[in-house]
Amino acid sequence: MNEQISAEDLNEENHLMIGGVDTLTLVKQYQTPLYVYDTGAIRTTINAFKAVFEANHVDYQISYASKAFATIAMYQLIAQEQIHCDVVSGGELYTAQQADFPMGNVSFHGNNKSVAELTMALEAGVGNIVIDNFYELDQLSQLAAARQQRVTVMLRIAPGIEAHTHDYISTGQEDSKFGFDLNSGQADEAVKQAQAAEYLDLVGIHCHIGSQIFELNGFEMIVDKLIGVFARWQTELDFYPQIMNVGGGFGVKYTAADQPLQPTEFVDAIVKETIAQTKAYNLPMPAIWIEPGRSLVATAGTTLYTLGASKDIPGIRKYLAVDGGMGDNIRPALYEAKYEAVLAKDPTLPSDQVVTIAGKYCESGDMLIKDQQLPATEPGDVLAVLDTGAYGYSMASNYNRNPRPAVVFCEDGCSQLVVQRESYADLTRLDQPLTLPTTTKA
Ligand code: LLP
């Protein structure tokens, strides 16, 4: 049996359960493709993060990076757990507002926030805006001054530390579009400008070195570098941040080949290193903020598909096609991301074939899983692709005019539809019929 499934995930008929709900019942009720979240698992991870900070007796905040999975119900769940969130667009901010998320607990990120988005954030009264570059520093100072509204800000810095991850999701290196570069002195200049801006209250420093990181040492390096810089800033610039936000990026287990640390181990290392470094420099402890996205939602999510056509090319490969694919999960095509799947009707059946799980989109690259071991299957069987909770729904598209799937939350044996399945009518809702005068000659 897949090592990610345990006996507790199965009912007496050996059907895969999520949050105490039979996945085959979910499929009958909500159809496929279907994103299913075990929301109890999300709460458990949040509490595990909190426990690490509390065991170390430090001031902290957990800010959910909502780009990983953002819906009204998700912001409400995060609010119930009393943690913060970050948004990176007017659209995420709007969704959080629709969820009545406490705006004071929102950080606003982004490397090219528009004036409209900054204005929206000021009107909403977000907790802080994370300034990414000099253009934004200038724009926000002017907007805040024009509105005579004080605004709490942090500065995002690019610390010049490379995380070992996919190039597309690595962000901390010097050659990055994000943040004020530390090594060339841009970050120092940004601190000076923020201090001088009448309506900006600079409270913290933010950095994020990348995503799906498996090693502690990048985070320890970041803490060492930041505390060293803070020590210098305290002397040279009379600035010492109240908040040190080290971002997210904690790696999760997608397949048997992944051997990540527990997300909490990253946090424990970050906290312990901060305590050690501040002691060494004889500095006060800043509040430590983390911004986990993937590690809160990836393994809590599963996508259920129905198997349809198959194609067996003797001696080459057998393809099994599902009723979804790159439109609901672009990660395999975009990052060569790996997943594992099980048959929902009985994940304990012994595997007797190796198949490639193909999507239904008109593109050869639309593959979900290469070389998946499975028992014999029939069309109509439900395939559960595991650990799809991060950056699946949030990066979904309507490619080939396929409607996006529904999202269901499950907890303690109950299920709730939190995003409806798109209809064909939704697909054409914004389309307008052609009215330009025709130039075609009869
Ligand atoms: N904070 C900032 C400023 C970020 O840019 C990100 C992710 C996070 C926090 C959360 O990182 P996480 O804990 O989720 O690794 N679409 C890609 C991931 C892009 C990550 C972008 N930034 C994927 O599907 O792997």
CSV table of C-alpha atoms and ligand atoms in Angstrom, one decimal:
chain,number,residue,atom,x,y,z
A,1,MET,CA,0.0,0.0,0.0
A,2,ASN,CA,1.2,3.6,-0.6
A,3,GLU,CA,3.1,4.6,2.4
A,4,GLN,CA,1.2,7.8,2.7
A,5,ILE,CA,-2.0,5.9,3.4
A,6,SER,CA,-2.6,4.3,6.7
A,7,ALA,CA,-5.3,2.0,8.0
A,8,GLU,CA,-7.1,4.9,9.6
A,9,ASP,CA,-7.6,6.4,6.1
A,10,LEU,CA,-9.7,3.4,5.0
A,11,ASN,CA,-13.3,2.4,6.0
A,12,GLU,CA,-14.5,-1.2,6.5
A,13,GLU,CA,-14.9,-1.6,2.7
A,14,ASN,CA,-11.3,-0.4,2.3
A,15,HIS,CA,-12.5,2.8,0.5
A,16,LEU,CA,-10.2,5.8,0.9
A,17,MET,CA,-11.5,8.2,3.5
A,18,ILE,CA,-10.7,11.9,3.7
A,19,GLY,CA,-11.6,13.8,6.9
A,20,GLY,CA,-13.7,10.8,7.9
A,21,VAL,CA,-15.7,10.9,4.6
A,22,ASP,CA,-15.7,8.1,2.0
A,23,THR,CA,-14.2,9.4,-1.2
A,24,LEU,CA,-16.6,7.3,-3.3
A,25,THR,CA,-19.5,9.0,-1.5
A,26,LEU,CA,-17.9,12.3,-2.3
A,27,VAL,CA,-17.7,11.4,-5.9
A,28,LYS,CA,-21.4,10.4,-6.1
A,29,GLN,CA,-22.3,13.7,-4.4
A,30,TYR,CA,-20.0,16.2,-6.1
A,31,GLN,CA,-18.7,14.4,-9.2
A,32,THR,CA,-15.1,14.5,-10.5
A,33,PRO,CA,-12.6,16.1,-10.9
A,34,LEU,CA,-12.9,17.2,-7.3
A,35,TYR,CA,-10.5,18.9,-5.0
A,36,VAL,CA,-11.0,17.5,-1.5
A,37,TYR,CA,-9.4,19.0,1.7
A,38,ASP,CA,-9.0,17.4,5.0
A,39,THR,CA,-9.4,20.6,7.0
A,40,GLY,CA,-8.7,18.9,10.3
A,41,ALA,CA,-5.2,18.2,8.9
A,42,ILE,CA,-4.7,21.9,8.1
A,43,ARG,CA,-5.7,22.8,11.7
A,44,THR,CA,-3.3,20.1,13.1
A,45,THR,CA,-0.4,21.6,11.2
A,46,ILE,CA,-1.2,25.1,12.3
A,47,ASN,CA,-1.3,23.9,15.9
A,48,ALA,CA,2.0,22.1,15.5
A,49,PHE,CA,3.6,25.3,14.2
A,50,LYS,CA,2.2,27.2,17.2
A,51,ALA,CA,3.4,24.6,19.6
A,52,VAL,CA,7.0,25.0,18.4
A,53,PHE,CA,7.0,28.7,18.9
A,54,GLU,CA,5.3,28.4,22.3
A,55,ALA,CA,7.7,25.7,23.5
A,56,ASN,CA,10.5,28.2,22.7
A,57,HIS,CA,8.7,31.1,24.5
A,58,VAL,CA,9.2,33.5,21.6
A,59,ASP,CA,7.0,36.2,20.2
A,60,TYR,CA,5.7,35.0,16.8
A,61,GLN,CA,3.2,35.1,14.1
A,62,ILE,CA,2.1,32.5,11.5
A,63,SER,CA,1.0,34.2,8.3
A,64,TYR,CA,-0.6,31.8,5.8
A,65,ALA,CA,0.7,32.4,2.3
A,66,SER,CA,-2.8,32.3,0.7
A,67,LYS,CA,-1.5,32.1,-2.9
A,68,ALA,CA,-1.1,28.3,-2.1
A,69,PHE,CA,-4.9,28.0,-1.9
A,70,ALA,CA,-7.3,30.9,-1.5
A,71,THR,CA,-11.0,30.7,-1.3
A,72,ILE,CA,-13.5,32.4,1.0
A,73,ALA,CA,-13.9,29.3,3.2
A,74,MET,CA,-10.1,28.9,3.4
A,75,TYR,CA,-9.7,32.5,4.7
A,76,GLN,CA,-12.4,31.7,7.2
A,77,LEU,CA,-10.7,28.6,8.4
A,78,ILE,CA,-7.5,30.5,8.8
A,79,ALA,CA,-9.4,33.2,10.8
A,80,GLN,CA,-10.9,30.5,13.0
A,81,GLU,CA,-7.4,29.3,13.8
A,82,GLN,CA,-6.4,32.9,14.7
A,83,ILE,CA,-3.4,33.2,12.5
A,84,HIS,CA,-2.6,35.9,9.9
A,85,CYS,CA,-2.4,35.6,6.1
A,86,ASP,CA,-0.6,37.3,3.3
A,87,VAL,CA,-2.2,38.3,0.0
A,88,VAL,CA,-0.4,39.2,-3.2
A,89,SER,CA,-3.0,40.8,-5.3
A,90,GLY,CA,-6.2,42.8,-5.1
A,91,GLY,CA,-8.1,39.6,-5.9
A,92,GLU,CA,-6.7,37.7,-2.9
A,93,LEU,CA,-7.4,40.8,-0.8
A,94,TYR,CA,-10.9,41.0,-2.1
A,95,THR,CA,-11.5,37.3,-1.3
A,96,ALA,CA,-10.2,37.8,2.2
A,97,GLN,CA,-12.6,40.7,2.6
A,98,GLN,CA,-15.5,38.6,1.4
A,99,ALA,CA,-14.5,36.1,4.0
A,100,ASP,CA,-14.6,38.9,6.7
A,101,PHE,CA,-11.0,38.1,7.5
A,102,PRO,CA,-9.7,40.6,10.1
A,103,MET,CA,-7.9,43.1,7.8
A,104,GLY,CA,-5.4,44.0,10.6
A,105,ASN,CA,-4.0,40.4,10.2
A,106,VAL,CA,-3.3,40.7,6.5
A,107,SER,CA,0.1,41.4,5.0
A,108,PHE,CA,0.2,42.6,1.4
A,109,HIS,CA,3.0,41.3,-0.8
A,110,GLY,CA,3.9,41.7,-4.4
A,111,ASN,CA,6.7,43.0,-6.6
A,112,ASN,CA,4.4,45.2,-8.7
A,113,LYS,CA,1.4,46.3,-6.7
A,114,SER,CA,-0.7,48.8,-8.7
A,115,VAL,CA,-1.8,52.1,-7.3
A,116,ALA,CA,-5.3,50.7,-7.3
A,117,GLU,CA,-4.2,47.7,-5.2
A,118,LEU,CA,-2.2,49.9,-2.8
A,119,THR,CA,-5.2,52.2,-2.4
A,120,MET,CA,-7.4,49.2,-1.8
A,121,ALA,CA,-5.1,47.9,0.9
A,122,LEU,CA,-5.0,51.4,2.5
A,123,GLU,CA,-8.8,51.6,2.4
A,124,ALA,CA,-9.1,48.0,3.8
A,125,GLY,CA,-6.7,48.9,6.6
A,126,VAL,CA,-4.4,45.9,6.1
A,127,GLY,CA,-2.1,45.1,9.0
A,128,ASN,CA,1.0,45.8,6.9
A,129,ILE,CA,2.3,46.3,3.4
A,130,VAL,CA,5.5,44.6,2.5
A,131,ILE,CA,7.3,47.0,0.2
A,132,ASP,CA,9.3,45.3,-2.5
A,133,ASN,CA,11.1,48.0,-4.4
A,134,PHE,CA,12.0,51.8,-4.6
A,135,TYR,CA,9.2,52.5,-7.0
A,136,GLU,CA,6.6,51.1,-4.6
A,137,LEU,CA,8.3,52.8,-1.6
A,138,ASP,CA,7.8,56.1,-3.4
A,139,GLN,CA,4.3,55.4,-4.5
A,140,LEU,CA,3.1,54.2,-1.1
A,141,SER,CA,4.7,57.2,0.7
A,142,GLN,CA,2.9,59.5,-1.6
A,143,LEU,CA,-0.5,57.7,-1.4
A,144,ALA,CA,-0.3,57.5,2.4
A,145,ALA,CA,0.7,61.2,2.7
A,146,ALA,CA,-2.1,62.2,0.3
A,147,ARG,CA,-4.6,60.3,2.5
A,148,GLN,CA,-2.8,61.4,5.7
A,149,GLN,CA,-3.0,57.8,6.7
A,150,ARG,CA,-0.2,56.1,8.6
A,151,VAL,CA,0.8,52.7,7.2
A,152,THR,CA,2.7,50.0,8.8
A,153,VAL,CA,5.3,48.5,6.5
A,154,MET,CA,8.0,45.9,6.2
A,155,LEU,CA,10.7,45.8,3.6
A,156,ARG,CA,11.3,42.7,1.6
A,157,ILE,CA,14.9,42.0,1.1
A,158,ALA,CA,16.8,39.7,-1.3
A,159,PRO,CA,19.4,38.3,1.0
A,160,GLY,CA,21.6,36.7,-1.7
A,161,ILE,CA,21.0,33.2,-0.4
A,162,GLU,CA,20.1,30.5,-2.8
A,163,ALA,CA,17.7,27.7,-1.8
A,164,HIS,CA,18.1,24.4,-3.5
A,165,THR,CA,14.9,24.1,-5.3
A,166,HIS,CA,13.4,24.5,-8.8
A,167,ASP,CA,14.6,27.7,-10.5
A,168,TYR,CA,11.1,29.0,-11.0
A,169,ILE,CA,10.3,28.8,-7.2
A,170,SER,CA,13.7,30.0,-5.9
A,171,THR,CA,13.5,33.7,-4.8
A,172,GLY,CA,16.2,34.6,-2.3
A,173,GLN,CA,19.1,34.9,-4.7
A,174,GLU,CA,20.6,38.2,-5.7
A,175,ASP,CA,19.4,37.8,-9.3
A,176,SER,CA,15.8,37.9,-8.4
A,177,LYS,CA,12.9,40.2,-9.3
A,178,PHE,CA,11.8,40.3,-5.6
A,179,GLY,CA,13.0,42.6,-2.9
A,180,PHE,CA,15.8,45.1,-2.1
A,181,ASP,CA,19.2,43.6,-2.7
A,182,LEU,CA,21.1,43.4,0.5
A,183,ASN,CA,24.7,42.9,-0.8
A,184,SER,CA,24.7,46.0,-3.0
A,185,GLY,CA,23.4,48.3,-0.3
A,186,GLN,CA,19.9,48.7,-1.8
A,187,ALA,CA,18.3,47.4,1.4
A,188,ASP,CA,20.2,50.0,3.5
A,189,GLU,CA,19.0,52.8,1.3
A,190,ALA,CA,15.4,51.4,1.5
A,191,VAL,CA,15.6,51.5,5.3
A,192,LYS,CA,16.7,55.1,5.2
A,193,GLN,CA,14.0,56.1,2.8
A,194,ALA,CA,11.3,54.3,4.8
A,195,GLN,CA,12.5,55.9,8.0
A,196,ALA,CA,12.3,59.3,6.3
A,197,ALA,CA,8.8,58.8,4.9
A,198,GLU,CA,6.5,60.7,7.2
A,199,TYR,CA,3.5,58.3,6.9
A,200,LEU,CA,5.4,55.0,6.9
A,201,ASP,CA,6.0,53.1,10.1
A,202,LEU,CA,8.7,50.6,9.4
A,203,VAL,CA,8.3,47.6,11.7
A,204,GLY,CA,10.0,44.7,10.1
A,205,ILE,CA,12.1,43.0,7.5
A,206,HIS,CA,10.9,40.2,5.3
A,207,CYS,CA,12.6,37.7,3.1
A,208,HIS,CA,11.6,34.4,1.4
A,209,ILE,CA,14.3,32.3,0.0
A,210,GLY,CA,12.3,29.8,-2.1
A,211,SER,CA,9.7,27.1,-2.0
A,212,GLN,CA,9.8,23.3,-1.4
A,213,ILE,CA,13.0,23.5,0.5
A,214,PHE,CA,14.3,20.4,2.1
A,215,GLU,CA,17.3,21.6,4.1
A,216,LEU,CA,17.6,23.5,7.3
A,217,ASN,CA,20.8,25.2,6.5
A,218,GLY,CA,19.3,27.8,4.1
A,219,PHE,CA,17.1,29.1,6.9
A,220,GLU,CA,19.9,29.1,9.4
A,221,MET,CA,22.0,31.1,7.0
A,222,ILE,CA,19.2,33.5,6.5
A,223,VAL,CA,18.8,34.1,10.2
A,224,ASP,CA,22.6,34.5,10.7
A,225,LYS,CA,22.7,37.0,7.8
A,226,LEU,CA,19.7,39.0,9.0
A,227,ILE,CA,20.7,39.3,12.6
A,228,GLY,CA,24.2,40.4,11.5
A,229,VAL,CA,22.6,43.0,9.3
A,230,PHE,CA,20.2,44.1,12.0
A,231,ALA,CA,23.2,44.6,14.4
A,232,ARG,CA,24.8,46.8,11.8
A,233,TRP,CA,21.6,48.7,11.1
A,234,GLN,CA,21.1,49.4,14.8
A,235,THR,CA,24.5,51.1,15.0
A,236,GLU,CA,24.6,52.8,11.6
A,237,LEU,CA,20.9,53.5,10.9
A,238,ASP,CA,19.4,53.5,14.4
A,239,PHE,CA,16.9,50.9,13.1
A,240,TYR,CA,16.2,47.6,14.7
A,241,PRO,CA,13.2,45.6,13.3
A,242,GLN,CA,10.5,44.5,15.7
A,243,ILE,CA,9.6,41.7,13.2
A,244,MET,CA,11.8,39.4,11.3
A,245,ASN,CA,9.7,37.5,8.7
A,246,VAL,CA,11.6,34.6,7.3
A,247,GLY,CA,8.9,33.6,4.7
A,248,GLY,CA,7.8,30.2,3.9
A,249,GLY,CA,9.1,27.4,1.7
A,250,PHE,CA,9.1,24.4,4.0
A,251,GLY,CA,9.2,21.3,1.9
A,252,VAL,CA,6.6,18.6,2.0
A,253,LYS,CA,6.5,15.0,1.0
A,254,TYR,CA,4.9,14.4,-2.4
A,255,THR,CA,6.3,11.0,-3.2
A,256,ALA,CA,8.2,8.2,-1.5
A,257,ALA,CA,11.4,9.7,-2.8
A,258,ASP,CA,10.9,12.9,-0.8
A,259,GLN,CA,12.3,12.8,2.7
A,260,PRO,CA,11.5,16.2,4.0
A,261,LEU,CA,11.9,17.3,7.6
A,262,GLN,CA,8.7,17.9,9.5
A,263,PRO,CA,7.7,21.5,8.8
A,264,THR,CA,8.0,22.1,12.5
A,265,GLU,CA,11.6,21.2,12.4
A,266,PHE,CA,12.3,24.1,10.1
A,267,VAL,CA,10.6,26.4,12.6
A,268,ASP,CA,12.4,25.0,15.6
A,269,ALA,CA,15.7,25.6,13.8
A,270,ILE,CA,14.8,29.1,12.8
A,271,VAL,CA,13.8,30.0,16.4
A,272,LYS,CA,16.8,28.4,18.0
A,273,GLU,CA,19.2,30.1,15.5
A,274,THR,CA,17.5,33.5,16.2
A,275,ILE,CA,17.9,33.0,19.9
A,276,ALA,CA,21.6,32.0,19.5
A,277,GLN,CA,22.4,34.9,17.2
A,278,THR,CA,20.6,37.6,19.1
A,279,LYS,CA,22.4,36.4,22.2
A,280,ALA,CA,25.8,36.5,20.4
A,281,TYR,CA,25.2,40.1,19.3
A,282,ASN,CA,23.5,41.0,22.6
A,283,LEU,CA,20.4,42.2,20.7
A,284,PRO,CA,16.7,41.9,21.6
A,285,MET,CA,14.7,39.1,20.0
A,286,PRO,CA,12.6,40.3,17.2
A,287,ALA,CA,9.2,38.7,16.8
A,288,ILE,CA,9.6,35.8,14.4
A,289,TRP,CA,7.0,35.5,11.6
A,290,ILE,CA,6.7,32.7,9.2
A,291,GLU,CA,4.7,32.5,6.0
A,292,PRO,CA,3.9,28.9,5.2
A,293,GLY,CA,1.7,28.2,2.2
A,294,ARG,CA,2.5,24.7,0.8
A,295,SER,CA,3.3,23.1,4.2
A,296,LEU,CA,-0.2,24.1,5.5
A,297,VAL,CA,-2.3,22.8,2.6
A,298,ALA,CA,-0.4,20.5,0.3
A,299,THR,CA,-0.8,17.2,2.0
A,300,ALA,CA,-4.3,18.1,3.3
A,301,GLY,CA,-5.5,18.1,-0.4
A,302,THR,CA,-6.4,15.3,-2.7
A,303,THR,CA,-7.8,15.4,-6.2
A,304,LEU,CA,-10.3,12.8,-7.2
A,305,TYR,CA,-10.6,11.9,-10.9
A,306,THR,CA,-12.6,9.3,-12.9
A,307,LEU,CA,-10.5,7.0,-15.1
A,308,GLY,CA,-11.6,6.9,-18.8
A,309,ALA,CA,-9.7,6.0,-21.9
A,310,SER,CA,-6.5,4.0,-21.9
A,311,LYS,CA,-3.9,3.3,-24.5
A,312,ASP,CA,-1.4,0.5,-24.2
A,313,ILE,CA,1.6,0.7,-26.6
A,314,PRO,CA,3.2,-2.7,-26.3
A,315,GLY,CA,6.7,-2.6,-24.8
A,316,ILE,CA,6.5,1.2,-24.5
A,317,ARG,CA,3.9,2.6,-22.1
A,318,LYS,CA,0.4,2.3,-20.9
A,319,TYR,CA,-1.5,5.5,-20.6
A,320,LEU,CA,-4.6,5.9,-18.3
A,321,ALA,CA,-6.5,9.1,-18.9
A,322,VAL,CA,-8.4,10.9,-16.2
A,323,ASP,CA,-11.2,13.5,-16.6
A,324,GLY,CA,-8.9,16.4,-15.5
A,325,GLY,CA,-5.2,17.2,-15.9
A,326,MET,CA,-3.2,20.3,-16.5
A,327,GLY,CA,-6.2,22.6,-16.1
A,328,ASP,CA,-6.6,21.6,-12.5
A,329,ASN,CA,-3.0,20.8,-11.8
A,330,ILE,CA,-0.3,22.5,-13.9
A,331,ARG,CA,2.5,21.6,-11.6
A,332,PRO,CA,3.7,18.4,-13.3
A,333,ALA,CA,3.8,20.3,-16.7
A,334,LEU,CA,5.3,23.5,-15.3
A,335,TYR,CA,7.8,22.2,-12.6
A,336,GLU,CA,8.1,18.5,-13.4
A,337,ALA,CA,6.4,18.0,-10.1
A,338,LYS,CA,5.9,14.4,-9.0
A,339,TYR,CA,2.7,13.0,-7.4
A,340,GLU,CA,1.5,9.6,-6.3
A,341,ALA,CA,-2.0,8.2,-6.7
A,342,VAL,CA,-4.1,5.4,-5.3
A,343,LEU,CA,-7.4,3.7,-6.4
A,344,ALA,CA,-10.1,5.2,-4.1
A,345,LYS,CA,-12.1,1.9,-4.1
A,346,ASP,CA,-9.2,0.0,-2.4
A,347,PRO,CA,-5.7,1.4,-1.9
A,348,THR,CA,-4.6,-1.9,-0.4
A,349,LEU,CA,-5.0,-3.9,-3.7
A,350,PRO,CA,-1.6,-5.1,-4.8
A,351,SER,CA,-0.2,-3.2,-7.8
A,352,ASP,CA,0.3,-5.2,-11.0
A,353,GLN,CA,0.9,-2.6,-13.6
A,354,VAL,CA,2.9,0.6,-14.1
A,355,VAL,CA,1.0,3.3,-15.9
A,356,THR,CA,1.3,6.9,-16.9
A,357,ILE,CA,-1.6,9.0,-15.8
A,358,ALA,CA,-2.6,11.4,-18.6
A,359,GLY,CA,-4.9,14.3,-18.5
A,360,LYS,CA,-7.7,15.1,-21.0
A,361,TYR,CA,-6.2,18.4,-22.3
A,362,CYS,CA,-5.0,18.7,-25.9
A,363,GLU,CA,-1.4,18.8,-25.2
A,364,SER,CA,1.2,16.0,-25.1
A,365,GLY,CA,2.7,17.5,-21.9
A,366,ASP,CA,-0.6,17.1,-20.1
A,367,MET,CA,0.6,14.2,-17.8
A,368,LEU,CA,-0.1,14.0,-14.1
A,369,ILE,CA,2.0,11.1,-13.1
A,370,LYS,CA,4.7,9.1,-14.9
A,371,ASP,CA,5.2,5.5,-13.9
A,372,GLN,CA,2.5,5.0,-11.3
A,373,GLN,CA,2.1,1.5,-9.9
A,374,LEU,CA,-1.6,0.6,-9.8
A,375,PRO,CA,-3.7,-2.6,-9.6
A,376,ALA,CA,-5.9,-3.5,-12.6
A,377,THR,CA,-8.3,-0.7,-13.3
A,378,GLU,CA,-11.5,-0.2,-15.2
A,379,PRO,CA,-13.0,2.9,-16.8
A,380,GLY,CA,-15.1,4.6,-14.1
A,381,ASP,CA,-12.7,3.8,-11.3
A,382,VAL,CA,-11.9,6.8,-9.1
A,383,LEU,CA,-8.2,7.8,-8.9
A,384,ALA,CA,-7.1,9.8,-5.9
A,385,VAL,CA,-4.0,11.9,-6.6
A,386,LEU,CA,-2.5,12.6,-3.3
A,387,ASP,CA,-1.0,15.9,-1.8
A,388,THR,CA,-2.5,18.2,-4.4
A,389,GLY,CA,-3.6,20.8,-1.9
A,390,ALA,CA,-1.0,23.5,-2.7
A,391,TYR,CA,-0.9,25.5,-5.9
A,392,GLY,CA,-3.4,23.2,-7.7
A,393,TYR,CA,-6.7,24.9,-7.4
A,394,SER,CA,-4.9,28.3,-7.1
A,395,MET,CA,-3.1,27.8,-10.4
A,396,ALA,CA,-6.0,26.2,-12.2
A,397,SER,CA,-7.1,27.4,-15.6
A,398,ASN,CA,-9.9,27.0,-18.1
A,399,TYR,CA,-7.6,25.7,-20.9
A,400,ASN,CA,-9.6,24.0,-23.6
A,401,ARG,CA,-12.6,25.6,-22.0
A,402,ASN,CA,-12.8,23.0,-19.3
A,403,PRO,CA,-14.7,24.2,-16.3
A,404,ARG,CA,-12.7,24.2,-13.1
A,405,PRO,CA,-13.6,21.5,-10.5
A,406,ALA,CA,-15.5,22.0,-7.3
A,407,VAL,CA,-13.7,22.1,-3.9
A,408,VAL,CA,-15.0,20.2,-0.9
A,409,PHE,CA,-13.8,20.5,2.7
A,410,CYS,CA,-14.1,17.4,4.9
A,411,GLU,CA,-13.7,17.2,8.7
A,412,ASP,CA,-15.0,14.8,11.4
A,413,GLY,CA,-17.1,12.8,8.9
A,414,CYS,CA,-18.8,15.8,7.4
A,415,SER,CA,-18.3,17.3,3.9
A,416,GLN,CA,-19.1,20.8,2.7
A,417,LEU,CA,-18.9,22.2,-0.8
A,418,VAL,CA,-16.8,25.4,-0.6
A,419,VAL,CA,-16.4,26.2,-4.3
A,420,GLN,CA,-19.0,25.1,-6.8
A,421,ARG,CA,-18.0,23.3,-10.0
A,422,GLU,CA,-17.9,25.8,-12.9
A,423,SER,CA,-20.6,25.4,-15.4
A,424,TYR,CA,-20.4,25.9,-19.2
A,425,ALA,CA,-22.4,29.0,-18.7
A,426,ASP,CA,-19.7,30.3,-16.3
A,427,LEU,CA,-17.2,29.8,-19.1
A,428,THR,CA,-19.0,32.2,-21.4
A,429,ARG,CA,-20.3,34.6,-18.7
A,430,LEU,CA,-17.8,37.3,-19.6
A,431,ASP,CA,-17.8,36.7,-23.4
A,432,GLN,CA,-19.5,39.3,-25.6
A,433,PRO,CA,-20.9,38.5,-29.1
A,434,LEU,CA,-19.2,40.0,-32.1
A,435,THR,CA,-20.6,43.3,-33.1
A,436,LEU,CA,-17.8,44.9,-35.2
A,437,PRO,CA,-18.9,45.7,-38.7
A,438,THR,CA,-18.0,42.8,-41.0
A,439,THR,CA,-15.4,43.3,-43.7
A,440,THR,CA,-16.1,40.0,-45.3
A,441,LYS,CA,-17.3,40.4,-48.8
A,442,ALA,CA,-20.1,38.1,-49.8
B,1,LLP,N1,6.0,34.0,1.2
B,1,LLP,C1,6.4,34.5,0.0
B,1,LLP,C2,6.8,35.9,-0.1
B,1,LLP,C3,6.3,33.7,-1.2
B,1,LLP,O1,6.6,34.2,-2.3
B,1,LLP,C4,5.8,32.4,-1.0
B,1,LLP,C5,5.7,31.6,-2.2
B,1,LLP,C6,5.5,31.9,0.2
B,1,LLP,C7,5.6,32.8,1.3
B,1,LLP,C8,5.0,30.5,0.5
B,1,LLP,O2,5.9,29.6,0.1
B,1,LLP,P1,5.5,28.0,0.4
B,1,LLP,O3,5.5,27.9,1.9
B,1,LLP,O4,4.2,27.8,-0.2
B,1,LLP,O5,6.6,27.2,-0.3
B,1,LLP,N2,3.6,27.8,-7.7
B,1,LLP,C9,4.8,27.2,-7.1
B,1,LLP,C10,5.2,27.8,-5.8
B,1,LLP,C11,5.5,29.3,-5.9
B,1,LLP,C12,5.8,29.9,-4.6
B,1,LLP,C13,5.7,31.3,-4.6
B,1,LLP,N3,5.9,32.0,-3.4
B,1,LLP,C14,4.5,25.7,-6.9
B,1,LLP,O6,3.5,25.2,-7.3
B,1,LLP,O7,5.4,25.0,-6.4
